[in-house]
Amino acid sequence: MTQRSMKPVESLVIKVGSGVLVRDGVRFDRGTFCRLVETLAALVEKGYKLTLVSSGAVALGRGKLHEAKPDRRKSLPKLQALAAVGQTTLMQLYDSEFAHYGLHCGQILLTREDTDNRTRYLNARRTLRTLWALGTVPIINENDSIATEEIRLGDNDMLAARVACMLAADLLVIFSDVDAVYSSNPKTDPAAQRFDMIAAMDPRLDAVAAPSQDKKGVGTGGMFTKLEAARVAARRGIPSLIMSGKQPNRLVDALSGDEVGTLLLAQDSPQSSRKVWIDSLKLHGRLYCDEGAVMAVIVHGKSLLPSGVSKVEGRFDEGDAIELCDPAGNVFGRGLALYPAADLRQIAGEQSSRIEDVLGYHVSDAVVHRDDMVFSNPPSE
């Protein structure tokens, strides 16, 4: 088999989707599950540090209660209830199967709110690293039982990417229901081109990374969320491997350099962990900046001052992520607001020396600090 060059890997974040663990939309695929755990146990034995992001709770809850698939847009409470039922089953299965190899696992449930909050983000990282130190396998899932539509990460692909960035992992592995990334859907297009290795930011993937219209599967993602997740990891300097989850044992071959699945290469100049975290936050508003402010921020590396803000959109608090736009509305970056929207509207266009006179208090001369900015097309951060 053809070999490809891979950087040394010590730590992996592995995402397993519902479509891998479940057959026919509801039946648990025990054979694949056992092969998965066997593979992960073998990797732990070899010294790899693993973190597993596992879907499957809702699907297992459906199977246990003999429920049809609910409409995700209309039946959020039912989905949350099914997740609560299925989550206990999922962890029992992992705990029992890992025990055959003398391994313990630890469960962590997260919501988007947990990863958006910097303190919780750092606490989660410390917990995961401690679980590694204790010789256990951390198993993470989005906290479907309490997450609302507004704070859902949307799919465990993106959750896995955030965890990979959080841990500065060496590789993000996404087990899929297809064996690789293709130029088009191989199920419908016989001429679809398979990518063995490609940069995550390669424009050729833009057409592939389109939101899935397939509502028949058991998951919530599709290739769109997988590539979006790979691009989040790539900005942190983490490559991703998308491969068939029905053959998890092939991951061992991939780590040895065999051309298994598609390896999505990371950026040559990765962003810092904090910058990637900011880049992945949910947006709460938008600031329109005048030409002088855009030049000062992008070219001269300055913080954004209130005098350069011409318009404020949205409802946000201090510390929320907001988009930064030029006068025409073109987004050039994002950052963390140092003032809430209501106060920012009052000081927009004012000199920094006037902030305390207008608001009655002063946090910073800037409304978005340079260290809290990420650019859409980074100049040189």
Coordinates of N, CA, C and O in Angstrom, one line a residue, residues 8 20 31 57 78 89 104 127 134 139-140 170 195-196 218 234 261 264 276 287 294 299 348 352-353 361 368:
P8 N 4.8 12.9 13.6 CA 4.6 12.0 14.8 C 3.3 12.3 15.6 O 3.0 13.5 15.8
V20 N -22.1 5.4 12.5 CA -21.1 4.3 12.7 C -21.6 3.3 13.7 O -21.4 2.1 13.5
G31 N -20.9 -5.3 16.3 CA -19.6 -5.7 15.7 C -18.7 -4.6 15.5 O -17.5 -4.6 15.9
A57 N -26.3 8.7 21.5 CA -27.2 8.6 22.6 C -28.7 8.7 22.2 O -29.5 7.9 22.6
K78 N -38.4 16.1 23.1 CA -38.3 14.6 22.9 C -36.9 14.1 22.6 O -36.5 13.1 23.1
T89 N -27.2 4.1 28.4 CA -26.9 2.8 27.7 C -25.5 2.9 27.0 O -24.7 2.0 27.1
H104 N -10.4 1.9 32.1 CA -11.6 2.6 32.6 C -11.8 3.8 31.7 O -10.9 4.4 31.0
T127 N -9.4 18.9 33.3 CA -10.0 17.6 33.6 C -9.6 16.5 32.6 O -9.3 15.4 33.0
L134 N -4.5 9.7 34.7 CA -5.0 8.6 35.5 C -5.1 7.3 34.7 O -5.6 6.3 35.2
I139 N -14.5 10.1 27.5 CA -15.5 10.0 26.5 C -16.4 11.2 26.6 O -17.0 11.4 27.6
I140 N -16.5 12.0 25.5 CA -17.2 13.3 25.5 C -18.4 13.2 24.6 O -18.4 12.6 23.6
D170 N -2.5 16.1 18.4 CA -1.6 16.0 17.2 C -2.5 15.6 16.0 O -2.0 15.8 14.9
F195 N -9.9 12.1 -2.6 CA -8.7 12.8 -2.1 C -8.0 12.0 -1.1 O -8.6 11.6 -0.1
D196 N -6.7 11.6 -1.4 CA -6.0 10.9 -0.4 C -5.4 11.8 0.7 O -5.3 11.5 1.9
V218 N -29.0 9.0 10.6 CA -29.3 9.1 12.1 C -28.5 10.2 12.7 O -28.8 10.6 13.8
A234 N -7.4 22.8 11.6 CA -6.3 23.2 10.7 C -5.8 24.5 11.1 O -4.6 24.8 11.1
G261 N -8.3 6.5 4.2 CA -9.1 7.7 4.3 C -8.5 8.9 3.7 O -7.6 8.8 2.8
L264 N -6.3 15.6 5.9 CA -6.5 17.0 5.6 C -5.4 17.8 6.4 O -5.4 17.8 7.6
V276 N -7.9 30.5 18.0 CA -8.8 29.5 17.5 C -10.0 29.5 18.3 O -11.1 29.3 17.8
L287 N -19.8 45.1 14.4 CA -19.4 46.5 14.4 C -19.0 46.9 13.0 O -18.2 46.1 12.3
V294 N -10.2 50.3 9.9 CA -9.9 49.1 9.2 C -8.4 49.1 8.9 O -7.7 48.1 9.1
V299 N -3.6 46.7 9.0 CA -2.3 47.0 8.5 C -1.3 47.3 9.6 O -0.2 46.8 9.6
A348 N -19.8 55.0 20.2 CA -19.4 54.9 18.8 C -19.1 56.2 18.2 O -20.0 57.1 18.3
S352 N -11.5 58.1 22.7 CA -11.4 57.2 23.9 C -11.4 58.1 25.2 O -11.9 57.6 26.2
S353 N -10.9 59.3 25.1 CA -10.9 60.2 26.3 C -12.3 60.5 26.8 O -12.5 61.0 27.9
Y361 N -18.1 55.2 33.4 CA -17.1 54.3 33.8 C -16.2 54.1 32.6 O -16.5 54.4 31.5
V368 N -12.4 46.8 21.1 CA -11.9 45.4 20.9 C -10.4 45.4 20.9 O -9.8 46.2 20.1

